């Protein structure tokens, strides 16, 4: 069985990384492409940099935007860290952006093909992870429609991924961020569970009763396990 893949998609500041706040750090590993601080209290106590020890590996946080290093890290988690039940790649889109900037002076279109290939290699290896280890990709969205008829999808670099590959179709679950005003007039950070005509969110029929749910990955993973009968 292939590992389940989850995409959390949205603009900056809409609650993507905050959704990690209630995950069990003993079962969670974060691969950060930017090394930016996590937006919740005492994250440094929960997530410590990976180090190699005489007994194996300790820590649950690793920083790299290099696709080959990310794949190597996934191999270590897959084979050497059985306690890890969810791996977060935050933010997957920056893996593409940083390589694009590093290769900005290259002439021709081959770099775009290689960028797409590298993105797909990370996705494909993610599907080969242990079935009990969920892969969660946090990434940005873009509007491929217009102001009157928006269509929000996973943001990419170049046309190969966006035109030749429907990225949303490669994930088992796709959640889009939404910020709505609550009854108390305060803004609430939510996840969209299925398409609303603008965002291509998707989850299996009957997994969630509501179109909008709290941006809490711990609750989402529990809902997935309950739906699939894993718990």
mmCIF file of N, CA and C in Angstrom, residues 93 95-97 99-120 156-165:
data_model
loop_
_atom_site.group_PDB
_atom_site.id
_atom_site.type_symbol
_atom_site.label_atom_id
_atom_site.label_comp_id
_atom_site.label_asym_id
_atom_site.label_seq_id
_atom_site.Cartn_x
_atom_site.Cartn_y
_atom_site.Cartn_z
ATOM 1 N N UNK A 93 6.569 24.628 -2.068
ATOM 2 C CA UNK A 93 6.716 25.537 -3.202
ATOM 3 C C UNK A 93 8.077 26.228 -3.199
ATOM 4 N N UNK A 95 10.859 24.900 -2.364
ATOM 5 C CA UNK A 95 11.839 23.994 -2.947
ATOM 6 C C UNK A 95 12.027 24.313 -4.425
ATOM 7 N N UNK A 96 10.918 24.614 -5.105
ATOM 8 C CA UNK A 96 10.965 24.990 -6.516
ATOM 9 C C UNK A 96 11.519 26.404 -6.685
ATOM 10 N N UNK A 97 11.046 27.324 -5.868
ATOM 11 C CA UNK A 97 11.429 28.733 -6.018
ATOM 12 C C UNK A 97 12.915 28.947 -5.798
ATOM 13 N N UNK A 99 15.432 26.820 -6.089
ATOM 14 C CA UNK A 99 16.230 26.274 -7.192
ATOM 15 C C UNK A 99 16.102 27.152 -8.436
ATOM 16 N N UNK A 100 14.897 27.673 -8.675
ATOM 17 C CA UNK A 100 14.694 28.555 -9.826
ATOM 18 C C UNK A 100 15.576 29.796 -9.718
ATOM 19 N N UNK A 101 15.628 30.406 -8.534
ATOM 20 C CA UNK A 101 16.457 31.605 -8.327
ATOM 21 C C UNK A 101 17.929 31.256 -8.487
ATOM 22 N N UNK A 102 18.358 30.121 -7.927
ATOM 23 C CA UNK A 102 19.758 29.709 -8.031
ATOM 24 C C UNK A 102 20.186 29.499 -9.480
ATOM 25 N N UNK A 103 19.216 29.152 -10.340
ATOM 26 C CA UNK A 103 19.537 28.854 -11.741
ATOM 27 C C UNK A 103 19.003 29.926 -12.686
ATOM 28 N N UNK A 104 18.767 31.114 -12.159
ATOM 29 C CA UNK A 104 18.140 32.183 -12.940
ATOM 30 C C UNK A 104 18.971 32.608 -14.142
ATOM 31 N N UNK A 105 20.292 32.472 -14.062
ATOM 32 C CA UNK A 105 21.150 32.911 -15.170
ATOM 33 C C UNK A 105 21.269 31.869 -16.274
ATOM 34 N N UNK A 106 20.743 30.667 -16.059
ATOM 35 C CA UNK A 106 20.807 29.638 -17.093
ATOM 36 C C UNK A 106 19.882 30.000 -18.253
ATOM 37 N N UNK A 107 20.385 29.833 -19.462
ATOM 38 C CA UNK A 107 19.612 30.136 -20.653
ATOM 39 C C UNK A 107 18.886 28.884 -21.127
ATOM 40 N N UNK A 108 17.661 29.051 -21.632
ATOM 41 C CA UNK A 108 16.915 27.917 -22.162
ATOM 42 C C UNK A 108 15.857 27.419 -21.199
ATOM 43 N N UNK A 109 15.111 26.434 -21.680
ATOM 44 C CA UNK A 109 13.965 25.929 -20.934
ATOM 45 C C UNK A 109 14.237 24.608 -20.212
ATOM 46 N N UNK A 110 15.445 24.073 -20.352
ATOM 47 C CA UNK A 110 15.723 22.771 -19.746
ATOM 48 C C UNK A 110 15.623 22.827 -18.230
ATOM 49 N N UNK A 111 15.948 23.998 -17.645
ATOM 50 C CA UNK A 111 15.889 24.096 -16.184
ATOM 51 C C UNK A 111 14.466 23.916 -15.671
ATOM 52 N N UNK A 112 13.462 24.360 -16.459
ATOM 53 C CA UNK A 112 12.078 24.189 -16.031
ATOM 54 C C UNK A 112 11.680 22.715 -16.034
ATOM 55 N N UNK A 113 12.183 21.987 -17.033
ATOM 56 C CA UNK A 113 11.924 20.545 -17.082
ATOM 57 C C UNK A 113 12.568 19.844 -15.893
ATOM 58 N N UNK A 114 13.762 20.285 -15.528
ATOM 59 C CA UNK A 114 14.457 19.672 -14.393
ATOM 60 C C UNK A 114 13.776 20.035 -13.082
ATOM 61 N N UNK A 115 13.297 21.270 -12.971
ATOM 62 C CA UNK A 115 12.549 21.659 -11.779
ATOM 63 C C UNK A 115 11.319 20.776 -11.603
ATOM 64 N N UNK A 116 10.592 20.563 -12.698
ATOM 65 C CA UNK A 116 9.410 19.707 -12.651
ATOM 66 C C UNK A 116 9.789 18.280 -12.278
ATOM 67 N N UNK A 117 10.889 17.800 -12.830
ATOM 68 C CA UNK A 117 11.346 16.444 -12.523
ATOM 69 C C UNK A 117 11.686 16.309 -11.046
ATOM 70 N N UNK A 118 12.363 17.297 -10.494
ATOM 71 C CA UNK A 118 12.739 17.246 -9.081
ATOM 72 C C UNK A 118 11.504 17.261 -8.174
ATOM 73 N N UNK A 119 10.534 18.090 -8.530
ATOM 74 C CA UNK A 119 9.294 18.130 -7.753
ATOM 75 C C UNK A 119 8.595 16.780 -7.781
ATOM 76 N N UNK A 120 8.562 16.164 -8.965
ATOM 77 C CA UNK A 120 7.895 14.874 -9.103
ATOM 78 C C UNK A 120 8.652 13.766 -8.369
ATOM 79 N N UNK A 156 2.989 26.509 -8.986
ATOM 80 C CA UNK A 156 4.185 25.850 -9.492
ATOM 81 C C UNK A 156 5.093 26.886 -10.162
ATOM 82 N N UNK A 157 6.229 26.390 -10.653
ATOM 83 C CA UNK A 157 7.146 27.217 -11.443
ATOM 84 C C UNK A 157 7.170 26.635 -12.850
ATOM 85 N N UNK A 158 6.950 27.459 -13.860
ATOM 86 C CA UNK A 158 6.948 26.953 -15.229
ATOM 87 C C UNK A 158 5.626 26.288 -15.578
ATOM 88 N N UNK A 159 5.499 25.891 -16.853
ATOM 89 C CA UNK A 159 4.234 25.371 -17.357
ATOM 90 C C UNK A 159 4.138 23.848 -17.341
ATOM 91 N N UNK A 160 5.272 23.149 -17.212
ATOM 92 C CA UNK A 160 5.225 21.690 -17.341
ATOM 93 C C UNK A 160 4.351 21.056 -16.273
ATOM 94 N N UNK A 161 4.543 21.464 -15.007
ATOM 95 C CA UNK A 161 3.748 20.893 -13.920
ATOM 96 C C UNK A 161 2.301 21.342 -13.988
ATOM 97 N N UNK A 162 2.084 22.623 -14.272
ATOM 98 C CA UNK A 162 0.725 23.154 -14.240
ATOM 99 C C UNK A 162 -0.108 22.695 -15.428
ATOM 100 N N UNK A 163 0.525 22.516 -16.601
ATOM 101 C CA UNK A 163 -0.232 22.173 -17.797
ATOM 102 C C UNK A 163 -0.257 20.677 -18.093
ATOM 103 N N UNK A 164 0.814 19.976 -17.762
ATOM 104 C CA UNK A 164 0.911 18.560 -18.111
ATOM 105 C C UNK A 164 0.561 17.631 -16.959
ATOM 106 N N UNK A 165 0.645 18.144 -15.738
ATOM 107 C CA UNK A 165 0.358 17.316 -14.561
ATOM 108 C C UNK A 165 -0.680 18.034 -13.703
#
